[in-house]
């Protein structure tokens, strides 16, 4: 304002003159450059890889090798193997064949120039699996091979310049068995050999190894963060700065340490310890180590037992090195094997369980299939699993863990809750090949209304490599962010075992460092349990945000062929389930009749455990190699042999005899909880005599009344014209054409034609069956377009009545395959549903074919009903949406039904699980012919039965009971002359009331003092367990009538915990069940 201004000198230090041109960085080039630093190739010698090791000792002076090769593919124990003479061997020798075992004595001597190095490791690689043992026989650590987990850290005591001995047990198989080439699922090669190409003592440059992982994650940030994010740009600059420093320092140790310092700008300064997780920032991704070991798949059970030891030893070692490491593992069977075969390693695991770092989960015997096991089998998976975990580790599991099973049946939530588990983890539905499942975290609701809190890992794997991308996908693929943004990241090598690696744990540390330093990457946390994660979710669902719900089955839109593959394996499963039902029922009655009879708990447990093992999700579904079915076949045979002997013992105690079945007082044993009336063949001593029949009727002990030609109720047959046969009883008139198809089935009571106009029931059809990849697993929707009717075979009358009539058809499928089908119709019985029974014998020698049988019925409905465990599931018969079409092949148990108002048709079966209803066409799946992973799957002889049951009115208990009857044939015995007491005993526990109530199981209490094996506290006195379920979907009432001296009755969990006392009055217990409820009662005697 009029004053003079003074000039001030310029203070900026910014250069006035440009020093020269500077171009903009071409991101794609600089991003590609990052690969040079940590990858092999033409610049490897000048990269960080060349600095990973500070020294190496090799050859017999430092690594002296000798080997013992057991004969005949034996897998001897350490004690057995080390008794033998070991011959000298060396790197470069090959070992085999497939599945063989070779024990190496490894004598290590560390040279003086390596003794003071920071970390010494033995690097061992023969491209196959192995287990490191101490000289004293302690299993230490598994080796995977093929560059994966090939290192074993030498103890400090080995640095004394003296010779130290370890043993390595080599298994001649890779993590995924012995595939012949690049295709993992092809049948294993029997003659693979493995060259030992690496056996060195190595001094590891720990700083270089750490920088390698730093750089790995920083490079991922440059590549995987959005290109327009500053975090991506910064990662690129940091990565290139590390490389520049390394080049400037000529790859010196100082340049490596400088590179680590530069890396801290992006990953922080806490990544070298678990302290990286000790910040006040809130994580949303919770990482848990896991090791999914398929109990059998591309390897047999014997190899699984060794995989467990290799994998779990690894995790015990990592827990000692990484305090934040938490590892979870399911399958009680695997823990039992470890306890039996590797007791010292089991003790290490048990100590880690007590500490909380090794976390049992799942509550089931194995990670089982849930589609095909019976309801009682699912109960026993939980009963045996939870009892094992409680008896061995002091606690039950709270989370059901089933990440790899091929779909989840609709009653699992109810059974989980009854087994003490309120949470469920899986991820398999991410494999759907038609529709994307819409939820990540939700409440899954059972048929009866029970719910479990379900979480499906959004990373969509249970074997995550703990990559940057796995952490990122835990948010970007999360489908329930509106309700909750947290997720589980389940990481670790899996399927074939192994579990987490040190590299994976190190990567997660750096992922957390990135989140806390530059942000954008979801914040990950280690050090917590599965239960911690679900506890938070349950609390939030209860107190804050209600989670969405999903009702009914979690149908898996893939692997639909597993309902059919390995048919004889499935037949064995169905038959042994039925045998166990009868065995427990009869043994229970025997203990009541005779106090000197000892309930065979140990033998029953063995049969159950073996059968539950065979229900593993790659065994029962049919997706394992041939060796697995050799193994399961042996277990089934053993179970049948033991079970039949135990049944014979129980029957003998009860007063029955089968040896004298043709003499004396002939009776039939009906083990089902309702009266039956059936025509049965009498025992026939002579082979050439025509069959003699009896009318068998009653409950418990059924009366056997020999039938003569004068019996009023009859069945008839005639050849109405050449090649056309007419079968009749009081209920049906059936026309069978040449070739065995049924062109007409008239219900005489309603004068209604059951077969759709122009259709042919019992029509055998064959399809081309070449799925996209997973042969034993999949059948694709396009196979339906290749339908071909089998050529009409030769049909002739085989039985002419008057009690049973039948026609038999022999059909040639191909040059090597044939099927013989017998259609039978028995004389009608009053108040007993009559059905058309078809029995088949098949010689099956096909390749990539699918055999089915069709039933076009004159019924209209948009839904069909299918039996599932303890209930019914209804599925569409149309393809309105992709969700509907995806169910072109579904699972059913003993029956499927299509009904309209007033009438319906049920198809029953004795061993099949695959079914489809498209419009009015009902199709039962019979046999497949995949060639991988078992090249001989289903080849050979098969026997099965199915039946057509038309019915007036809606689907009801007639179908449910008829299917039970078909699957539980009565057997004839000689009963004592005075069997009144026996008859009274067999009706000592009965159920009356609504016919929808099924008395499914009668057994002894697990912990009764005269039954218990001592694994859990004994319960005084004796008790009987009764399991009932409501089968049709409505509230039902009934009365359990007990002809025994009962002190108290308790409603219990399926684990047999008393929950609520129930009144018993006058020997009667009134029960009321909600729709599809499963209820267990304990009768305290």
Tab-separated table of C-alpha atoms in Angstrom, residues 71-396:
chain	number	residue	atom	x	y	z
A	71	UNK	CA	8.920	-108.129	-1.642
A	72	UNK	CA	5.335	-108.464	-2.903
A	73	UNK	CA	4.323	-104.820	-2.463
A	74	UNK	CA	4.473	-105.278	1.316
A	75	UNK	CA	4.369	-102.246	3.594
A	76	UNK	CA	6.361	-103.367	6.644
A	77	UNK	CA	6.534	-101.363	9.850
A	78	UNK	CA	9.724	-99.615	10.904
A	79	UNK	CA	10.552	-102.434	13.300
A	80	UNK	CA	10.031	-105.084	10.634
A	81	UNK	CA	11.923	-103.219	7.914
A	82	UNK	CA	15.011	-102.317	9.934
A	83	UNK	CA	15.602	-105.953	10.896
A	84	UNK	CA	16.548	-106.726	7.307
A	85	UNK	CA	19.827	-106.289	5.514
A	86	UNK	CA	20.212	-103.035	3.564
A	87	UNK	CA	22.202	-103.016	0.324
A	88	UNK	CA	24.201	-99.987	-0.888
A	89	UNK	CA	22.496	-97.644	-3.328
A	90	UNK	CA	23.032	-94.184	-4.757
A	91	UNK	CA	21.368	-91.195	-6.339
A	92	UNK	CA	20.314	-92.081	-9.875
A	93	UNK	CA	18.919	-95.528	-9.095
A	94	UNK	CA	15.247	-96.138	-9.834
A	95	UNK	CA	12.811	-97.872	-7.532
A	96	UNK	CA	9.499	-99.569	-8.175
A	97	UNK	CA	7.151	-100.901	-9.276
A	98	UNK	CA	4.032	-98.917	-8.460
A	99	UNK	CA	2.807	-99.273	-4.859
A	100	UNK	CA	6.017	-100.893	-3.672
A	101	UNK	CA	7.886	-99.675	-0.592
A	102	UNK	CA	11.616	-99.082	-0.171
A	103	UNK	CA	13.307	-98.332	3.140
A	104	UNK	CA	16.442	-96.197	2.967
A	105	UNK	CA	19.095	-95.970	5.616
A	106	UNK	CA	20.510	-92.465	5.261
A	107	UNK	CA	23.804	-91.750	7.032
A	108	UNK	CA	24.517	-88.033	7.148
A	109	UNK	CA	27.806	-86.301	7.854
A	110	UNK	CA	27.850	-82.504	7.704
A	111	UNK	CA	31.139	-81.112	6.315
A	112	UNK	CA	32.983	-78.568	8.414
A	113	UNK	CA	32.320	-75.708	5.991
A	114	UNK	CA	28.564	-76.062	6.475
A	115	UNK	CA	28.433	-76.686	10.203
A	116	UNK	CA	28.003	-73.047	11.195
A	117	UNK	CA	25.460	-72.135	8.517
A	118	UNK	CA	22.144	-70.755	9.691
A	119	UNK	CA	19.911	-73.613	8.488
A	120	UNK	CA	20.833	-77.011	7.146
A	121	UNK	CA	18.342	-79.206	5.341
A	122	UNK	CA	18.334	-82.610	3.714
A	123	UNK	CA	16.797	-82.254	0.262
A	124	UNK	CA	15.380	-85.551	-0.969
A	125	UNK	CA	13.371	-86.069	-4.135
A	126	UNK	CA	12.353	-89.143	-6.096
A	127	UNK	CA	9.051	-87.739	-7.364
A	128	UNK	CA	7.190	-89.862	-4.838
A	129	UNK	CA	6.033	-89.728	-1.246
A	130	UNK	CA	8.147	-90.584	1.756
A	131	UNK	CA	8.396	-90.391	5.511
A	132	UNK	CA	11.473	-89.435	7.528
A	133	UNK	CA	12.122	-91.559	10.644
A	134	UNK	CA	14.658	-91.224	13.437
A	135	UNK	CA	17.113	-94.018	14.008
A	136	UNK	CA	14.946	-95.028	16.995
A	137	UNK	CA	11.764	-95.334	14.956
A	138	UNK	CA	10.050	-91.984	15.518
A	139	UNK	CA	8.207	-90.647	12.451
A	140	UNK	CA	9.309	-87.062	11.885
A	141	UNK	CA	8.053	-85.571	8.654
A	142	UNK	CA	6.487	-86.428	5.334
A	143	UNK	CA	8.034	-85.802	1.935
A	144	UNK	CA	5.883	-85.189	-1.132
A	145	UNK	CA	8.332	-85.185	-4.012
A	146	UNK	CA	8.339	-83.525	-7.388
A	147	UNK	CA	9.840	-80.351	-5.912
A	148	UNK	CA	7.078	-80.154	-3.300
A	149	UNK	CA	8.000	-80.525	0.388
A	150	UNK	CA	11.391	-82.116	-0.329
A	151	UNK	CA	13.250	-80.572	2.621
A	152	UNK	CA	13.864	-81.868	6.136
A	153	UNK	CA	15.589	-79.555	8.624
A	154	UNK	CA	18.638	-81.144	10.218
A	155	UNK	CA	18.773	-80.964	14.024
A	156	UNK	CA	21.516	-78.862	15.608
A	157	UNK	CA	23.043	-82.061	16.989
A	158	UNK	CA	23.925	-83.160	13.454
A	159	UNK	CA	26.495	-80.331	13.124
A	160	UNK	CA	29.213	-82.116	15.111
A	161	UNK	CA	31.027	-83.615	12.139
A	162	UNK	CA	29.977	-87.124	13.102
A	163	UNK	CA	27.810	-89.534	11.197
A	164	UNK	CA	24.094	-89.521	12.049
A	165	UNK	CA	21.480	-91.965	10.800
A	166	UNK	CA	17.896	-91.461	9.755
A	167	UNK	CA	15.563	-93.673	7.726
A	168	UNK	CA	13.316	-92.687	4.840
A	169	UNK	CA	10.360	-94.856	3.933
A	170	UNK	CA	9.727	-94.422	0.216
A	171	UNK	CA	6.264	-95.111	-1.185
A	172	UNK	CA	6.241	-95.725	-4.920
A	173	UNK	CA	3.342	-93.430	-5.645
A	174	UNK	CA	2.888	-89.718	-5.972
A	175	UNK	CA	0.442	-87.621	-4.011
A	176	UNK	CA	-2.230	-88.659	-6.530
A	177	UNK	CA	-1.309	-92.298	-6.857
A	178	UNK	CA	0.216	-93.691	-10.020
A	179	UNK	CA	-1.546	-92.212	-13.053
A	180	UNK	CA	0.044	-93.411	-16.272
A	181	UNK	CA	0.561	-89.960	-17.740
A	182	UNK	CA	-0.690	-86.431	-17.385
A	183	UNK	CA	-4.318	-87.438	-16.759
A	184	UNK	CA	-4.660	-87.957	-13.010
A	185	UNK	CA	-7.881	-89.984	-13.071
A	186	UNK	CA	-6.791	-92.672	-15.523
A	187	UNK	CA	-6.389	-96.171	-14.037
A	188	UNK	CA	-3.034	-96.367	-12.279
A	189	UNK	CA	-0.055	-97.810	-14.037
A	190	UNK	CA	1.153	-101.000	-12.318
A	191	UNK	CA	4.791	-100.655	-13.329
A	192	UNK	CA	5.961	-97.125	-12.642
A	193	UNK	CA	9.511	-96.613	-11.393
A	194	UNK	CA	10.856	-93.608	-9.559
A	195	UNK	CA	14.394	-92.317	-9.843
A	196	UNK	CA	16.021	-90.908	-6.739
A	197	UNK	CA	17.582	-87.791	-8.229
A	198	UNK	CA	18.255	-85.656	-5.172
A	199	UNK	CA	19.765	-86.497	-1.784
A	200	UNK	CA	21.862	-83.543	-0.631
A	201	UNK	CA	22.684	-81.656	2.535
A	202	UNK	CA	21.908	-78.030	1.762
A	203	UNK	CA	22.725	-74.808	3.610
A	204	UNK	CA	19.781	-72.495	3.095
A	205	UNK	CA	20.180	-68.756	2.681
A	206	UNK	CA	17.306	-67.777	4.948
A	207	UNK	CA	17.371	-64.132	3.879
A	208	UNK	CA	17.131	-65.094	0.212
A	209	UNK	CA	14.298	-67.516	0.943
A	210	UNK	CA	12.443	-64.805	2.847
A	211	UNK	CA	13.010	-62.265	0.068
A	212	UNK	CA	11.706	-64.792	-2.428
A	213	UNK	CA	8.381	-64.917	-0.580
A	214	UNK	CA	8.351	-61.133	-0.043
A	215	UNK	CA	8.806	-60.623	-3.739
A	216	UNK	CA	6.210	-63.278	-4.606
A	217	UNK	CA	3.486	-61.417	-2.751
A	218	UNK	CA	4.572	-57.998	-3.940
A	219	UNK	CA	4.553	-59.261	-7.520
A	220	UNK	CA	1.052	-60.607	-6.952
A	221	UNK	CA	0.028	-57.134	-5.800
A	222	UNK	CA	1.334	-55.679	-9.045
A	223	UNK	CA	-0.434	-58.294	-11.130
A	224	UNK	CA	-3.698	-58.850	-9.256
A	225	UNK	CA	-4.668	-55.520	-7.739
A	226	UNK	CA	-6.763	-53.412	-10.138
A	227	UNK	CA	-4.595	-51.689	-12.714
A	228	UNK	CA	-5.981	-48.288	-11.759
A	229	UNK	CA	-5.189	-48.719	-8.051
A	230	UNK	CA	-2.193	-47.022	-6.489
A	231	UNK	CA	-1.483	-50.287	-4.648
A	232	UNK	CA	-0.812	-52.025	-7.967
A	233	UNK	CA	1.436	-49.209	-9.132
A	234	UNK	CA	3.296	-49.161	-5.829
A	235	UNK	CA	3.853	-52.919	-5.897
A	236	UNK	CA	5.346	-52.611	-9.363
A	237	UNK	CA	7.739	-49.875	-8.240
A	238	UNK	CA	8.777	-51.756	-5.103
A	239	UNK	CA	9.343	-54.975	-7.036
A	240	UNK	CA	11.526	-53.290	-9.614
A	241	UNK	CA	13.412	-51.413	-6.884
A	242	UNK	CA	14.273	-54.720	-5.220
A	243	UNK	CA	15.580	-56.061	-8.506
A	244	UNK	CA	17.625	-52.915	-9.131
A	245	UNK	CA	19.181	-53.144	-5.680
A	246	UNK	CA	20.045	-56.798	-6.248
A	247	UNK	CA	21.682	-55.992	-9.597
A	248	UNK	CA	23.552	-53.017	-8.172
A	249	UNK	CA	24.879	-55.163	-5.325
A	250	UNK	CA	25.868	-57.960	-7.723
A	251	UNK	CA	23.586	-60.370	-5.874
A	252	UNK	CA	25.504	-60.002	-2.638
A	253	UNK	CA	24.069	-60.878	0.735
A	254	UNK	CA	23.944	-57.164	1.482
A	255	UNK	CA	21.817	-56.578	-1.626
A	256	UNK	CA	19.435	-59.321	-0.512
A	257	UNK	CA	19.083	-57.735	2.915
A	258	UNK	CA	18.578	-54.360	1.248
A	259	UNK	CA	15.880	-55.892	-0.926
A	260	UNK	CA	14.090	-57.091	2.195
A	261	UNK	CA	14.302	-53.581	3.627
A	262	UNK	CA	12.752	-52.153	0.465
A	263	UNK	CA	10.015	-54.789	0.633
A	264	UNK	CA	8.976	-53.524	4.068
A	265	UNK	CA	7.575	-50.409	2.439
A	266	UNK	CA	4.860	-52.630	1.004
A	267	UNK	CA	4.519	-55.553	3.402
A	268	UNK	CA	5.503	-53.933	6.687
A	269	UNK	CA	8.208	-54.863	9.174
A	270	UNK	CA	6.428	-57.580	11.157
A	271	UNK	CA	6.166	-60.392	8.592
A	272	UNK	CA	8.982	-62.472	10.057
A	273	UNK	CA	6.919	-63.490	13.067
A	274	UNK	CA	3.389	-64.109	14.244
A	275	UNK	CA	3.372	-60.551	15.574
A	276	UNK	CA	2.159	-59.501	12.140
A	277	UNK	CA	-1.316	-60.558	13.316
A	278	UNK	CA	-1.080	-58.602	16.577
A	279	UNK	CA	-2.485	-55.322	15.321
A	280	UNK	CA	-5.652	-53.502	16.271
A	281	UNK	CA	-7.051	-53.771	12.768
A	282	UNK	CA	-10.040	-56.046	12.267
A	283	UNK	CA	-9.598	-59.095	10.001
A	284	UNK	CA	-12.367	-60.474	7.798
A	285	UNK	CA	-10.630	-63.573	6.393
A	286	UNK	CA	-9.766	-66.313	8.874
A	287	UNK	CA	-7.180	-68.792	7.620
A	288	UNK	CA	-7.147	-72.324	8.942
A	289	UNK	CA	-4.719	-75.043	7.914
A	290	UNK	CA	-6.266	-78.228	6.594
A	291	UNK	CA	-5.178	-81.441	4.980
A	292	UNK	CA	-7.921	-83.202	3.082
A	293	UNK	CA	-6.918	-86.835	2.830
A	294	UNK	CA	-9.288	-88.899	0.739
A	295	UNK	CA	-9.609	-92.072	2.781
A	296	UNK	CA	-9.410	-93.884	-0.517
A	297	UNK	CA	-9.461	-92.562	-4.054
A	298	UNK	CA	-6.555	-92.936	-6.457
A	299	UNK	CA	-4.780	-95.070	-3.849
A	300	UNK	CA	-5.891	-97.879	-1.513
A	301	UNK	CA	-6.614	-97.660	2.208
A	302	UNK	CA	-3.189	-99.056	3.043
A	303	UNK	CA	-1.577	-96.013	1.464
A	304	UNK	CA	-4.006	-93.643	3.154
A	305	UNK	CA	-2.772	-94.873	6.520
A	306	UNK	CA	0.747	-93.735	5.581
A	307	UNK	CA	-0.498	-90.468	4.094
A	308	UNK	CA	-2.027	-89.640	7.475
A	309	UNK	CA	1.294	-90.127	9.250
A	310	UNK	CA	3.227	-88.143	6.643
A	311	UNK	CA	0.748	-85.278	6.624
A	312	UNK	CA	0.074	-84.932	10.316
A	313	UNK	CA	3.748	-85.221	11.245
A	314	UNK	CA	4.335	-82.265	8.935
A	315	UNK	CA	1.756	-80.219	10.799
A	316	UNK	CA	3.123	-81.021	14.228
A	317	UNK	CA	6.498	-79.818	12.981
A	318	UNK	CA	5.030	-76.590	11.561
A	319	UNK	CA	3.180	-75.880	14.813
A	320	UNK	CA	6.523	-75.957	16.616
A	321	UNK	CA	7.958	-73.436	14.137
A	322	UNK	CA	4.923	-71.180	13.616
A	323	UNK	CA	2.994	-70.327	16.801
A	324	UNK	CA	0.046	-68.949	14.828
A	325	UNK	CA	-0.501	-72.173	12.898
A	326	UNK	CA	-3.819	-73.875	13.540
A	327	UNK	CA	-4.639	-77.091	11.760
A	328	UNK	CA	-8.020	-78.791	11.525
A	329	UNK	CA	-8.711	-82.317	10.407
A	330	UNK	CA	-11.772	-84.553	10.342
A	331	UNK	CA	-12.490	-88.296	10.080
A	332	UNK	CA	-12.340	-90.325	13.286
A	333	UNK	CA	-11.244	-93.347	11.248
A	334	UNK	CA	-8.003	-91.612	10.351
A	335	UNK	CA	-7.263	-90.750	13.979
A	336	UNK	CA	-7.926	-94.383	14.913
A	337	UNK	CA	-5.522	-95.637	12.255
A	338	UNK	CA	-2.863	-93.217	13.501
A	339	UNK	CA	-3.353	-94.427	17.079
A	340	UNK	CA	-3.056	-98.066	15.997
A	341	UNK	CA	-0.130	-97.767	13.579
A	342	UNK	CA	1.861	-94.729	14.751
A	343	UNK	CA	1.325	-94.491	18.521
A	344	UNK	CA	4.133	-92.013	19.215
A	345	UNK	CA	2.974	-89.677	16.470
A	346	UNK	CA	-0.588	-90.023	17.778
A	347	UNK	CA	0.701	-88.885	21.180
A	348	UNK	CA	2.236	-85.809	19.527
A	349	UNK	CA	-1.091	-85.065	17.838
A	350	UNK	CA	-2.965	-85.575	21.075
A	351	UNK	CA	-0.666	-83.119	22.851
A	352	UNK	CA	-1.305	-80.557	20.112
A	353	UNK	CA	-5.059	-81.144	20.431
A	354	UNK	CA	-4.811	-80.428	24.136
A	355	UNK	CA	-2.883	-77.253	23.384
A	356	UNK	CA	-5.538	-76.201	20.859
A	357	UNK	CA	-3.321	-76.024	17.776
A	358	UNK	CA	-4.402	-79.344	16.229
A	359	UNK	CA	-8.178	-79.212	15.995
A	360	UNK	CA	-10.405	-82.256	15.364
A	361	UNK	CA	-13.542	-81.333	13.451
A	362	UNK	CA	-16.456	-82.979	11.667
A	363	UNK	CA	-17.951	-85.360	14.196
A	364	UNK	CA	-18.291	-88.215	11.682
A	365	UNK	CA	-16.439	-91.491	11.184
A	366	UNK	CA	-15.274	-90.493	7.696
A	367	UNK	CA	-16.104	-87.696	5.282
A	368	UNK	CA	-18.911	-89.799	3.923
A	369	UNK	CA	-21.265	-89.646	1.018
A	370	UNK	CA	-24.618	-88.262	2.131
A	371	UNK	CA	-26.776	-89.228	-0.840
A	372	UNK	CA	-26.848	-93.012	-0.578
A	373	UNK	CA	-26.291	-94.125	3.033
A	374	UNK	CA	-29.490	-94.947	4.895
A	375	UNK	CA	-30.762	-92.676	7.624
A	376	UNK	CA	-29.439	-95.054	10.263
A	377	UNK	CA	-26.033	-95.078	8.564
A	378	UNK	CA	-25.887	-91.285	8.777
A	379	UNK	CA	-26.792	-91.540	12.455
A	380	UNK	CA	-23.963	-94.022	13.004
A	381	UNK	CA	-21.448	-91.841	11.158
A	382	UNK	CA	-22.123	-89.257	13.850
A	383	UNK	CA	-22.494	-91.712	16.733
A	384	UNK	CA	-19.187	-93.468	16.070
A	385	UNK	CA	-17.402	-90.271	15.115
A	386	UNK	CA	-18.501	-88.201	18.095
A	387	UNK	CA	-17.897	-91.044	20.550
A	388	UNK	CA	-14.364	-91.426	19.233
A	389	UNK	CA	-13.565	-87.731	19.525
A	390	UNK	CA	-15.084	-87.498	22.987
A	391	UNK	CA	-13.353	-90.607	24.306
A	392	UNK	CA	-9.948	-89.735	22.866
A	393	UNK	CA	-9.820	-85.955	23.135
A	394	UNK	CA	-12.369	-85.175	25.816
A	395	UNK	CA	-14.784	-83.230	23.650
A	396	UNK	CA	-17.255	-83.603	20.828
